[in-house]
Amino acid sequence: MKSKITKAAMVVTLLGASSQLFAQDTNPDATGRFGKKEFRTWSIGGHAGILSSNTIFNGSDRDFNTAREALGYGGYIKKQILPALGLQADFLAGKVKGSGPLNQLGTPKYLGNNNAFETHLEWSAALTAVYNLANISINNENAVLIPYVKGGVGYMSSGNEVTDGTVTQQNHYKDGYFIPVGAGFKLGIAKGINLDFGYDVNFTKTAEFDGYNTGKFDKFSYGHAGIEFALGSKSKPQLQNYSSLANLRNQTAEESAALRNALSTAEQKIERDREVYAKEMGDDDKDGVANKFDKCPGTASGVVVDGSGCPLNAPATIIREKVIITEADRKVVSEAIKNLEFDLGKATIRDKSYASLNRVAALLVEKNFSLKLAGHTDNTGSMALNLRLSKDRAEAVKAYLVSQGANPSRIEAVGYGPNQPIASNKTATGRQENRRVEFTLY
């Protein structure tokens, strides 16, 4: 009775340990490790196969030289932590048999050909880690072939019966640890359903697993086939079967389509901007004021207009005479250039620039000078954007000067973008010097 209680306690302890390891559920959607997909990470499986005292590690060193295969069966509960790594609680039962002469020297009664043993696995439980070597599927996110290896530690209760053909000896059940290792592969036959084929070798801690103590640990193999079912919603893929390569291909295709759409949209926007720019910077009524700043479009040819493109109340008489540009005049223009500032990336003149521009406007009115305004930028941004910005800034200065009484027909506004730098664009200082509007009196 005490032995049964001890065995039950061992099983409960192993199950408790596996539950603790599985308790922290992996939520790929929350961590973001596998994108925003949700997966089924729990599964159960059952299997049956052949238990044998012969293993791939035997060589010529085993107690009984002939294995007698017997039926084994078991099952497992598995928690997938990563696409390539899972933990499972394994359960196995059945019989392991062997016969024939002993390979090591023993007492005389064991040297005959009628020796045999039969070990009954009352129960065994193990906690094993399963590592998927590959997830073979390129086009389908649900893998078709998954080779794996596994290893862990377990606890079992077993008893055996040994005979020399005449005398049979019964050995009581004993508990002990064992080390299971194995390899196999799974075939995905449906979403969340896999066939499982594997071969395990179990190294027992006790040297009397087969009833014969040679001083070395015994071992037995288990070749099996089974089936696995994923637990959870059928709409979610099984994490173990998830092919990141297929998912990457799908994501790449989706991103390529999105990029193509974005490029097409950007090209359409650029073309619309070009059309708007040509319309706004044109001068349909030829009055010297761009359409963007012209508040009186359609002015008749030859009509003198103010800075907003509207006719002046009194006709202006233009008297051309020889004018000499003095150093004082150049100083007024130089101060205007020095103090001229715009809002970042825009053609809006800042208030601190108005005082010096007012002096330039007064100079133009007083001496009837002609003025060329040349806008320039650095090479940051696209060529189209810089050409537009330089032209807009030159036009904005012209509009302001005209609003202060300057003759629009004597002011020319052009934009050169980044095409005429006066300093290197590789430094912040050089780029600042290149962002300018040049005033040329003549």
CSV table of C-alpha atoms in Angstrom, one decimal:
chain,number,residue,atom,x,y,z
A,1,MET,CA,0.0,0.0,0.0
A,2,LYS,CA,2.9,2.4,0.9
A,3,SER,CA,4.5,1.6,-2.5
A,4,LYS,CA,1.3,2.5,-4.3
A,5,ILE,CA,1.1,5.8,-2.5
A,6,THR,CA,4.7,6.6,-3.3
A,7,LYS,CA,4.2,5.9,-7.0
A,8,ALA,CA,1.1,8.1,-7.1
A,9,ALA,CA,3.0,10.9,-5.4
A,10,MET,CA,5.8,10.6,-7.9
A,11,VAL,CA,3.3,11.0,-10.8
A,12,VAL,CA,1.5,13.9,-9.2
A,13,THR,CA,4.9,15.6,-8.6
A,14,LEU,CA,6.0,15.2,-12.2
A,15,LEU,CA,2.7,16.4,-13.5
A,16,GLY,CA,2.9,19.4,-11.1
A,17,ALA,CA,6.4,20.2,-12.4
A,18,SER,CA,5.2,20.1,-16.0
A,19,SER,CA,2.2,22.3,-15.2
A,20,GLN,CA,4.5,24.9,-13.6
A,21,LEU,CA,6.7,24.9,-16.7
A,22,PHE,CA,3.7,25.2,-19.0
A,23,ALA,CA,1.9,27.8,-16.8
A,24,GLN,CA,3.4,30.8,-18.5
A,25,ASP,CA,1.4,30.8,-21.7
A,26,THR,CA,3.1,32.1,-24.8
A,27,ASN,CA,0.9,34.8,-26.5
A,28,PRO,CA,2.6,35.6,-29.9
A,29,ASP,CA,0.1,38.4,-30.5
A,30,ALA,CA,1.1,40.1,-27.3
A,31,THR,CA,4.8,39.8,-27.6
A,32,GLY,CA,5.0,40.4,-31.3
A,33,ARG,CA,7.6,37.7,-31.8
A,34,PHE,CA,5.6,36.0,-34.6
A,35,GLY,CA,3.6,39.0,-35.9
A,36,LYS,CA,0.0,39.6,-35.0
A,37,LYS,CA,-1.1,36.0,-35.5
A,38,GLU,CA,-2.6,33.9,-32.7
A,39,PHE,CA,-1.6,30.2,-32.5
A,40,ARG,CA,-2.7,27.0,-30.9
A,41,THR,CA,0.2,26.0,-28.5
A,42,TRP,CA,-1.3,23.0,-26.6
A,43,SER,CA,-1.7,19.6,-28.1
A,44,ILE,CA,-2.2,16.0,-27.1
A,45,GLY,CA,-1.1,12.8,-28.7
A,46,GLY,CA,-1.2,9.0,-28.5
A,47,HIS,CA,1.1,6.3,-29.9
A,48,ALA,CA,1.8,2.6,-30.0
A,49,GLY,CA,4.8,0.6,-31.2
A,50,ILE,CA,7.5,-1.9,-30.4
A,51,LEU,CA,9.4,-2.1,-27.1
A,52,SER,CA,12.8,-3.8,-27.5
A,53,SER,CA,15.9,-4.5,-25.4
A,54,ASN,CA,17.9,-3.9,-28.5
A,55,THR,CA,19.0,-0.3,-29.2
A,56,ILE,CA,21.2,1.5,-31.7
A,57,PHE,CA,23.7,2.1,-28.9
A,58,ASN,CA,24.1,-1.6,-27.9
A,59,GLY,CA,27.0,-2.8,-30.1
A,60,SER,CA,28.2,-6.1,-28.6
A,61,ASP,CA,27.7,-5.0,-25.0
A,62,ARG,CA,24.3,-6.1,-23.7
A,63,ASP,CA,23.1,-8.7,-21.2
A,64,PHE,CA,20.9,-10.9,-23.4
A,65,ASN,CA,22.0,-11.3,-27.0
A,66,THR,CA,18.5,-11.7,-28.4
A,67,ALA,CA,15.7,-9.2,-28.2
A,68,ARG,CA,12.0,-10.2,-28.2
A,69,GLU,CA,9.9,-7.4,-29.3
A,70,ALA,CA,6.7,-6.5,-27.4
A,71,LEU,CA,3.9,-4.0,-27.7
A,72,GLY,CA,4.3,-0.6,-26.1
A,73,TYR,CA,1.8,2.3,-25.9
A,74,GLY,CA,1.6,5.7,-24.4
A,75,GLY,CA,0.6,9.4,-24.9
A,76,TYR,CA,1.7,12.9,-24.1
A,77,ILE,CA,0.5,16.4,-23.4
A,78,LYS,CA,2.6,19.1,-25.1
A,79,LYS,CA,3.1,22.9,-24.8
A,80,GLN,CA,4.8,24.6,-27.8
A,81,ILE,CA,6.9,27.6,-26.5
A,82,LEU,CA,8.5,28.6,-29.8
A,83,PRO,CA,7.9,27.3,-33.4
A,84,ALA,CA,11.0,25.1,-32.9
A,85,LEU,CA,10.8,24.3,-29.2
A,86,GLY,CA,8.2,22.5,-27.2
A,87,LEU,CA,7.9,20.8,-23.7
A,88,GLN,CA,5.8,17.7,-23.2
A,89,ALA,CA,4.8,15.3,-20.5
A,90,ASP,CA,5.3,11.7,-21.8
A,91,PHE,CA,3.6,8.5,-20.5
A,92,LEU,CA,4.7,5.0,-21.5
A,93,ALA,CA,3.7,1.4,-20.6
A,94,GLY,CA,4.3,-2.1,-21.9
A,95,LYS,CA,6.8,-5.0,-21.7
A,96,VAL,CA,10.4,-5.4,-22.6
A,97,LYS,CA,11.7,-8.9,-23.3
A,98,GLY,CA,15.0,-10.7,-24.1
A,99,SER,CA,16.4,-14.1,-24.3
A,100,GLY,CA,19.5,-16.2,-25.2
A,101,PRO,CA,22.9,-16.7,-23.7
A,102,LEU,CA,24.3,-13.9,-21.5
A,103,ASN,CA,27.1,-11.9,-23.1
A,104,GLN,CA,28.9,-11.4,-19.8
A,105,LEU,CA,30.2,-14.2,-17.5
A,106,GLY,CA,27.8,-15.1,-14.7
A,107,THR,CA,26.9,-17.9,-12.5
A,108,PRO,CA,26.7,-21.2,-14.3
A,109,LYS,CA,22.9,-21.3,-14.4
A,110,TYR,CA,22.8,-18.2,-16.6
A,111,LEU,CA,25.3,-19.5,-19.2
A,112,GLY,CA,22.7,-21.6,-21.1
A,113,ASN,CA,20.6,-20.9,-24.2
A,114,ASN,CA,17.3,-20.9,-22.3
A,115,ASN,CA,17.8,-17.7,-20.4
A,116,ALA,CA,15.1,-15.1,-20.7
A,117,PHE,CA,13.7,-12.0,-19.0
A,118,GLU,CA,10.4,-10.1,-19.2
A,119,THR,CA,10.2,-6.6,-17.7
A,120,HIS,CA,6.8,-5.0,-17.2
A,121,LEU,CA,6.6,-1.2,-17.2
A,122,GLU,CA,3.9,-0.6,-14.6
A,123,TRP,CA,4.1,3.1,-15.5
A,124,SER,CA,6.6,5.7,-16.6
A,125,ALA,CA,6.4,9.5,-16.9
A,126,ALA,CA,8.9,11.9,-18.4
A,127,LEU,CA,9.3,15.6,-19.1
A,128,THR,CA,11.0,16.1,-22.4
A,129,ALA,CA,12.1,19.0,-24.6
A,130,VAL,CA,11.3,18.6,-28.3
A,131,TYR,CA,13.3,20.6,-30.8
A,132,ASN,CA,12.1,20.8,-34.4
A,133,LEU,CA,15.1,20.7,-36.8
A,134,ALA,CA,13.1,22.1,-39.7
A,135,ASN,CA,9.6,23.2,-40.7
A,136,ILE,CA,9.6,22.1,-44.3
A,137,SER,CA,7.0,24.1,-46.2
A,138,ILE,CA,7.7,27.0,-48.5
A,139,ASN,CA,4.3,27.9,-49.9
A,140,ASN,CA,2.1,26.9,-47.0
A,141,GLU,CA,2.2,28.3,-43.5
A,142,ASN,CA,1.0,24.9,-42.1
A,143,ALA,CA,4.2,22.7,-42.5
A,144,VAL,CA,3.9,19.2,-44.1
A,145,LEU,CA,7.1,17.6,-42.7
A,146,ILE,CA,8.7,18.4,-39.3
A,147,PRO,CA,11.8,16.3,-38.3
A,148,TYR,CA,12.6,16.6,-34.6
A,149,VAL,CA,14.9,15.4,-31.8
A,150,LYS,CA,14.1,15.2,-28.1
A,151,GLY,CA,15.5,14.5,-24.7
A,152,GLY,CA,14.5,14.8,-21.1
A,153,VAL,CA,14.3,13.0,-17.7
A,154,GLY,CA,11.7,10.6,-16.3
A,155,TYR,CA,10.6,8.3,-13.5
A,156,MET,CA,9.3,4.8,-13.8
A,157,SER,CA,8.1,1.8,-11.9
A,158,SER,CA,9.1,-1.6,-13.3
A,159,GLY,CA,9.3,-5.3,-12.3
A,160,ASN,CA,10.8,-8.3,-14.0
A,161,GLU,CA,10.8,-12.0,-14.3
A,162,VAL,CA,14.0,-14.0,-15.1
A,163,THR,CA,14.3,-17.7,-16.0
A,164,ASP,CA,17.0,-20.1,-17.1
A,165,GLY,CA,14.5,-22.5,-18.5
A,166,THR,CA,14.0,-24.3,-15.3
A,167,VAL,CA,13.9,-21.9,-12.5
A,168,THR,CA,11.9,-18.6,-12.7
A,169,GLN,CA,12.7,-15.7,-10.4
A,170,GLN,CA,10.2,-12.9,-9.7
A,171,ASN,CA,11.6,-9.4,-8.9
A,172,HIS,CA,9.3,-6.9,-7.3
A,173,TYR,CA,8.5,-3.5,-8.8
A,174,LYS,CA,11.2,-0.9,-8.3
A,175,ASP,CA,11.0,2.8,-8.9
A,176,GLY,CA,13.9,4.7,-10.6
A,177,TYR,CA,14.9,7.5,-12.9
A,178,PHE,CA,15.6,7.1,-16.6
A,179,ILE,CA,16.8,9.4,-19.4
A,180,PRO,CA,14.8,9.3,-22.7
A,181,VAL,CA,16.3,10.6,-26.0
A,182,GLY,CA,14.9,10.2,-29.4
A,183,ALA,CA,14.3,11.4,-32.9
A,184,GLY,CA,11.4,11.3,-35.4
A,185,PHE,CA,9.3,13.3,-37.7
A,186,LYS,CA,5.7,14.6,-38.0
A,187,LEU,CA,3.5,14.8,-41.1
A,188,GLY,CA,0.9,17.5,-41.2
A,189,ILE,CA,-2.2,15.8,-42.7
A,190,ALA,CA,-4.7,18.5,-41.8
A,191,LYS,CA,-4.8,21.8,-39.9
A,192,GLY,CA,-4.0,20.9,-36.3
A,193,ILE,CA,-3.6,17.1,-37.0
A,194,ASN,CA,-0.2,15.4,-37.4
A,195,LEU,CA,1.0,11.9,-37.8
A,196,ASP,CA,4.0,11.2,-35.4
A,197,PHE,CA,6.7,8.6,-36.2
A,198,GLY,CA,9.6,8.3,-33.8
A,199,TYR,CA,12.4,6.1,-32.2
A,200,ASP,CA,13.3,6.6,-28.6
A,201,VAL,CA,16.1,5.1,-26.5
A,202,ASN,CA,15.6,5.0,-22.7
A,203,PHE,CA,18.6,4.8,-20.4
A,204,THR,CA,17.6,3.4,-17.0
A,205,LYS,CA,19.3,4.3,-13.8
A,206,THR,CA,19.0,0.9,-12.4
A,207,ALA,CA,21.4,-1.9,-13.6
A,208,GLU,CA,18.7,-4.6,-12.8
A,209,PHE,CA,16.1,-3.4,-15.3
A,210,ASP,CA,16.4,-6.8,-17.0
A,211,GLY,CA,16.8,-8.7,-13.7
A,212,TYR,CA,20.5,-9.3,-14.3
A,213,ASN,CA,23.1,-7.0,-12.6
A,214,THR,CA,26.2,-6.6,-14.6
A,215,GLY,CA,27.2,-3.3,-13.0
A,216,LYS,CA,26.2,-1.2,-16.1
A,217,PHE,CA,22.9,0.7,-16.7
A,218,ASP,CA,20.3,-1.0,-18.9
A,219,LYS,CA,18.5,0.5,-21.8
A,220,PHE,CA,15.6,-0.2,-24.1
A,221,SER,CA,14.2,1.2,-27.3
A,222,TYR,CA,10.7,2.2,-28.4
A,223,GLY,CA,9.8,2.6,-32.1
A,224,HIS,CA,6.3,4.0,-32.4
A,225,ALA,CA,3.7,5.7,-34.6
A,226,GLY,CA,0.9,7.9,-33.4
A,227,ILE,CA,-1.3,10.9,-34.0
A,228,GLU,CA,-1.3,14.4,-32.5
A,229,PHE,CA,-4.2,16.8,-32.2
A,230,ALA,CA,-3.8,20.6,-31.5
A,231,LEU,CA,-6.1,22.0,-28.9
A,232,GLY,CA,-8.0,25.3,-29.3
A,233,SER,CA,-9.9,27.1,-32.0
A,234,LYS,CA,-9.7,25.5,-35.4
A,235,SER,CA,-9.4,28.9,-37.0
A,236,LYS,CA,-5.9,29.4,-35.5
A,237,PRO,CA,-2.8,27.7,-36.9
A,238,GLN,CA,-0.7,25.3,-34.7
A,239,LEU,CA,2.5,27.1,-33.6
A,240,GLN,CA,4.6,23.9,-34.0
A,241,ASN,CA,3.6,23.7,-37.7
A,242,TYR,CA,4.0,27.4,-38.4
A,243,SER,CA,6.4,28.0,-41.3
A,244,SER,CA,8.0,31.4,-41.0
A,245,LEU,CA,9.5,31.1,-44.5
A,246,ALA,CA,6.0,30.8,-46.0
A,247,ASN,CA,4.8,33.7,-43.9
A,248,LEU,CA,7.8,35.8,-44.9
A,249,ARG,CA,7.0,35.1,-48.6
A,250,ASN,CA,3.4,36.1,-48.0
A,251,GLN,CA,4.4,39.3,-46.1
A,252,THR,CA,6.9,40.2,-48.9
A,253,ALA,CA,4.2,39.8,-51.5
A,254,GLU,CA,1.8,42.0,-49.5
A,255,GLU,CA,4.4,44.6,-48.8
A,256,SER,CA,5.5,44.7,-52.5
A,257,ALA,CA,1.9,45.3,-53.6
A,258,ALA,CA,1.5,48.0,-50.9
A,259,LEU,CA,4.8,49.6,-52.1
A,260,ARG,CA,3.6,49.6,-55.7
A,261,ASN,CA,0.3,51.2,-54.7
A,262,ALA,CA,2.2,53.8,-52.6
A,263,LEU,CA,4.6,54.6,-55.5
A,264,SER,CA,1.7,55.0,-57.9
A,265,THR,CA,-0.2,57.3,-55.5
A,266,ALA,CA,3.0,59.3,-55.0
A,267,GLU,CA,3.6,59.7,-58.7
A,268,GLN,CA,0.0,60.8,-59.2
A,269,LYS,CA,0.4,63.4,-56.4
A,270,ILE,CA,3.6,64.7,-57.9
A,271,GLU,CA,1.9,65.1,-61.2
A,272,ARG,CA,-0.9,67.0,-59.6
A,273,ASP,CA,1.6,69.2,-57.7
A,274,ARG,CA,3.3,70.0,-61.0
A,275,GLU,CA,0.1,71.0,-62.6
A,276,VAL,CA,-0.9,73.2,-59.6
A,277,TYR,CA,2.6,74.8,-59.5
A,278,ALA,CA,2.4,75.6,-63.2
A,279,LYS,CA,-1.0,77.1,-62.8
A,280,GLU,CA,-0.1,79.1,-59.7
A,281,MET,CA,3.2,80.5,-60.9
A,282,GLY,CA,1.9,81.3,-64.4
A,283,ASP,CA,0.8,84.9,-65.4
A,284,ASP,CA,-2.2,84.5,-67.5
A,285,ASP,CA,-3.0,88.2,-67.8
A,286,LYS,CA,0.6,89.2,-68.3
A,287,ASP,CA,0.5,91.9,-65.7
A,288,GLY,CA,3.7,90.9,-63.9
A,289,VAL,CA,2.0,89.2,-60.9
A,290,ALA,CA,1.8,85.5,-60.7
A,291,ASN,CA,-1.6,83.9,-60.6
A,292,LYS,CA,-1.1,82.7,-57.0
A,293,PHE,CA,-0.8,86.3,-55.8
A,294,ASP,CA,-3.0,87.9,-58.4
A,295,LYS,CA,-6.3,89.1,-56.8
A,296,CYS,CA,-7.5,90.7,-60.0
A,297,PRO,CA,-7.1,88.1,-62.7
A,298,GLY,CA,-7.9,89.0,-66.3
A,299,THR,CA,-6.4,92.6,-66.1
A,300,ALA,CA,-6.3,94.2,-69.6
A,301,SER,CA,-2.9,94.4,-71.3
A,302,GLY,CA,-0.9,97.6,-70.5
A,303,VAL,CA,-2.8,98.4,-67.3
A,304,VAL,CA,-0.5,99.3,-64.4
A,305,VAL,CA,-1.3,97.1,-61.4
A,306,ASP,CA,-0.3,97.0,-57.7
A,307,GLY,CA,1.3,94.1,-55.8
A,308,SER,CA,-1.9,92.2,-55.7
A,309,GLY,CA,-2.4,92.4,-59.5
A,310,CYS,CA,-5.2,95.0,-59.3
A,311,PRO,CA,-5.2,98.2,-61.4
A,312,LEU,CA,-3.9,101.4,-59.7
A,313,ASN,CA,-6.4,104.2,-59.2
A,314,ALA,CA,-4.3,106.7,-61.2
A,315,PRO,CA,-2.4,105.8,-64.3
A,316,ALA,CA,1.4,105.8,-63.7
A,317,THR,CA,3.8,107.5,-66.0
A,318,ILE,CA,7.0,105.6,-66.4
A,319,ILE,CA,10.0,107.8,-66.9
A,320,ARG,CA,13.2,106.0,-67.7
A,321,GLU,CA,16.4,107.9,-66.9
A,322,LYS,CA,20.0,107.0,-66.3
A,323,VAL,CA,20.4,106.0,-62.6
A,324,ILE,CA,23.6,105.5,-60.8
A,325,ILE,CA,23.7,102.7,-58.1
A,326,THR,CA,25.7,104.0,-55.2
A,327,GLU,CA,27.4,102.1,-52.3
A,328,ALA,CA,24.6,103.3,-50.1
A,329,ASP,CA,22.1,101.7,-52.4
A,330,ARG,CA,24.0,98.4,-52.4
A,331,LYS,CA,24.2,98.5,-48.6
A,332,VAL,CA,20.4,98.8,-48.4
A,333,VAL,CA,20.1,95.7,-50.6
A,334,SER,CA,22.8,93.9,-48.7
A,335,GLU,CA,21.0,94.5,-45.4
A,336,ALA,CA,17.8,93.1,-46.8
A,337,ILE,CA,19.5,90.0,-48.0
A,338,LYS,CA,21.2,89.6,-44.6
A,339,ASN,CA,17.9,90.0,-42.6
A,340,LEU,CA,15.7,88.0,-45.0
A,341,GLU,CA,14.2,84.9,-43.3
A,342,PHE,CA,11.4,82.5,-44.2
A,343,ASP,CA,9.5,79.9,-42.2
A,344,LEU,CA,11.2,76.5,-42.4
A,345,GLY,CA,10.4,74.8,-45.7
A,346,LYS,CA,7.9,77.5,-46.7
A,347,ALA,CA,7.8,80.8,-48.7
A,348,THR,CA,6.4,82.7,-45.8
A,349,ILE,CA,8.5,85.8,-45.0
A,350,ARG,CA,9.1,86.3,-41.2
A,351,ASP,CA,8.2,89.6,-39.6
A,352,LYS,CA,11.8,90.6,-38.8
A,353,SER,CA,12.5,90.8,-42.5
A,354,TYR,CA,9.9,93.5,-43.2
A,355,ALA,CA,11.9,96.6,-42.1
A,356,SER,CA,14.9,96.0,-44.4
A,357,LEU,CA,12.5,95.0,-47.3
A,358,ASN,CA,10.6,98.3,-46.8
A,359,ARG,CA,13.9,100.2,-47.4
A,360,VAL,CA,14.5,98.2,-50.6
A,361,ALA,CA,10.9,99.0,-51.8
A,362,ALA,CA,11.5,102.7,-51.0
A,363,LEU,CA,14.7,102.6,-52.9
A,364,LEU,CA,13.0,101.0,-55.9
A,365,VAL,CA,10.3,103.7,-55.9
A,366,GLU,CA,12.7,106.6,-55.4
A,367,LYS,CA,15.3,105.7,-58.0
A,368,ASN,CA,13.2,103.6,-60.3
A,369,PHE,CA,15.7,100.7,-60.2
A,370,SER,CA,15.1,97.3,-61.8
A,371,LEU,CA,15.6,94.3,-59.5
A,372,LYS,CA,16.3,90.7,-60.1
A,373,LEU,CA,15.3,88.2,-57.3
A,374,ALA,CA,17.0,84.8,-57.6
A,375,GLY,CA,15.9,82.1,-55.2
A,376,HIS,CA,18.3,79.3,-54.2
A,377,THR,CA,18.2,76.2,-51.9
A,378,ASP,CA,20.5,73.5,-50.7
A,379,ASN,CA,20.4,70.0,-52.1
A,380,THR,CA,18.2,68.6,-49.3
A,381,GLY,CA,15.0,67.0,-50.7
A,382,SER,CA,14.0,66.4,-54.3
A,383,MET,CA,14.9,68.7,-57.3
A,384,ALA,CA,11.3,69.4,-58.1
A,385,LEU,CA,10.5,70.5,-54.5
A,386,ASN,CA,13.6,72.7,-54.3
A,387,LEU,CA,12.9,74.4,-57.7
A,388,ARG,CA,9.4,75.1,-56.5
A,389,LEU,CA,10.5,76.4,-53.1
A,390,SER,CA,13.2,78.7,-54.6
A,391,LYS,CA,10.7,80.2,-57.1
A,392,ASP,CA,8.0,80.6,-54.5
A,393,ARG,CA,10.4,82.5,-52.1
A,394,ALA,CA,11.5,84.9,-54.9
A,395,GLU,CA,7.9,85.5,-55.9
A,396,ALA,CA,7.0,86.1,-52.2
A,397,VAL,CA,9.7,88.8,-51.9
A,398,LYS,CA,8.5,90.4,-55.2
A,399,ALA,CA,4.9,90.4,-54.0
A,400,TYR,CA,5.9,92.1,-50.8
A,401,LEU,CA,8.0,94.8,-52.5
A,402,VAL,CA,5.1,95.5,-55.0
A,403,SER,CA,2.7,95.7,-52.0
A,404,GLN,CA,5.0,98.5,-50.7
A,405,GLY,CA,4.7,100.5,-54.0
A,406,ALA,CA,7.4,99.0,-56.2
A,407,ASN,CA,6.7,98.6,-59.9
A,408,PRO,CA,6.1,94.9,-60.6
A,409,SER,CA,7.2,95.2,-64.2
A,410,ARG,CA,10.7,96.2,-62.9
A,411,ILE,CA,11.1,93.1,-60.7
A,412,GLU,CA,12.0,89.7,-62.0
A,413,ALA,CA,11.6,86.6,-59.8
A,414,VAL,CA,13.3,83.4,-60.7
A,415,GLY,CA,14.2,80.1,-58.9
A,416,TYR,CA,17.3,78.1,-59.4
A,417,GLY,CA,16.8,75.4,-56.7
A,418,PRO,CA,20.1,73.8,-55.7
A,419,ASN,CA,21.8,74.3,-59.1
A,420,GLN,CA,23.9,77.4,-58.1
A,421,PRO,CA,25.5,76.6,-54.7
A,422,ILE,CA,28.0,79.1,-53.2
A,423,ALA,CA,29.2,76.7,-50.5
A,424,SER,CA,29.5,73.0,-49.9
A,425,ASN,CA,26.2,71.1,-49.2
A,426,LYS,CA,28.2,68.6,-47.1
A,427,THR,CA,28.1,70.8,-44.0
A,428,ALA,CA,25.3,72.5,-42.1
A,429,THR,CA,27.0,75.9,-42.5
A,430,GLY,CA,27.4,75.4,-46.2
A,431,ARG,CA,23.8,74.4,-46.7
A,432,GLN,CA,22.6,77.4,-44.7
A,433,GLU,CA,24.6,79.7,-47.0
A,434,ASN,CA,23.1,78.0,-50.0
A,435,ARG,CA,19.6,78.8,-48.8
A,436,ARG,CA,19.2,82.4,-50.0
A,437,VAL,CA,17.5,84.9,-52.2
A,438,GLU,CA,19.9,87.2,-54.1
A,439,PHE,CA,19.0,90.8,-55.0
A,440,THR,CA,20.6,92.3,-58.1
A,441,LEU,CA,20.0,96.0,-58.8
A,442,TYR,CA,20.3,97.3,-62.4
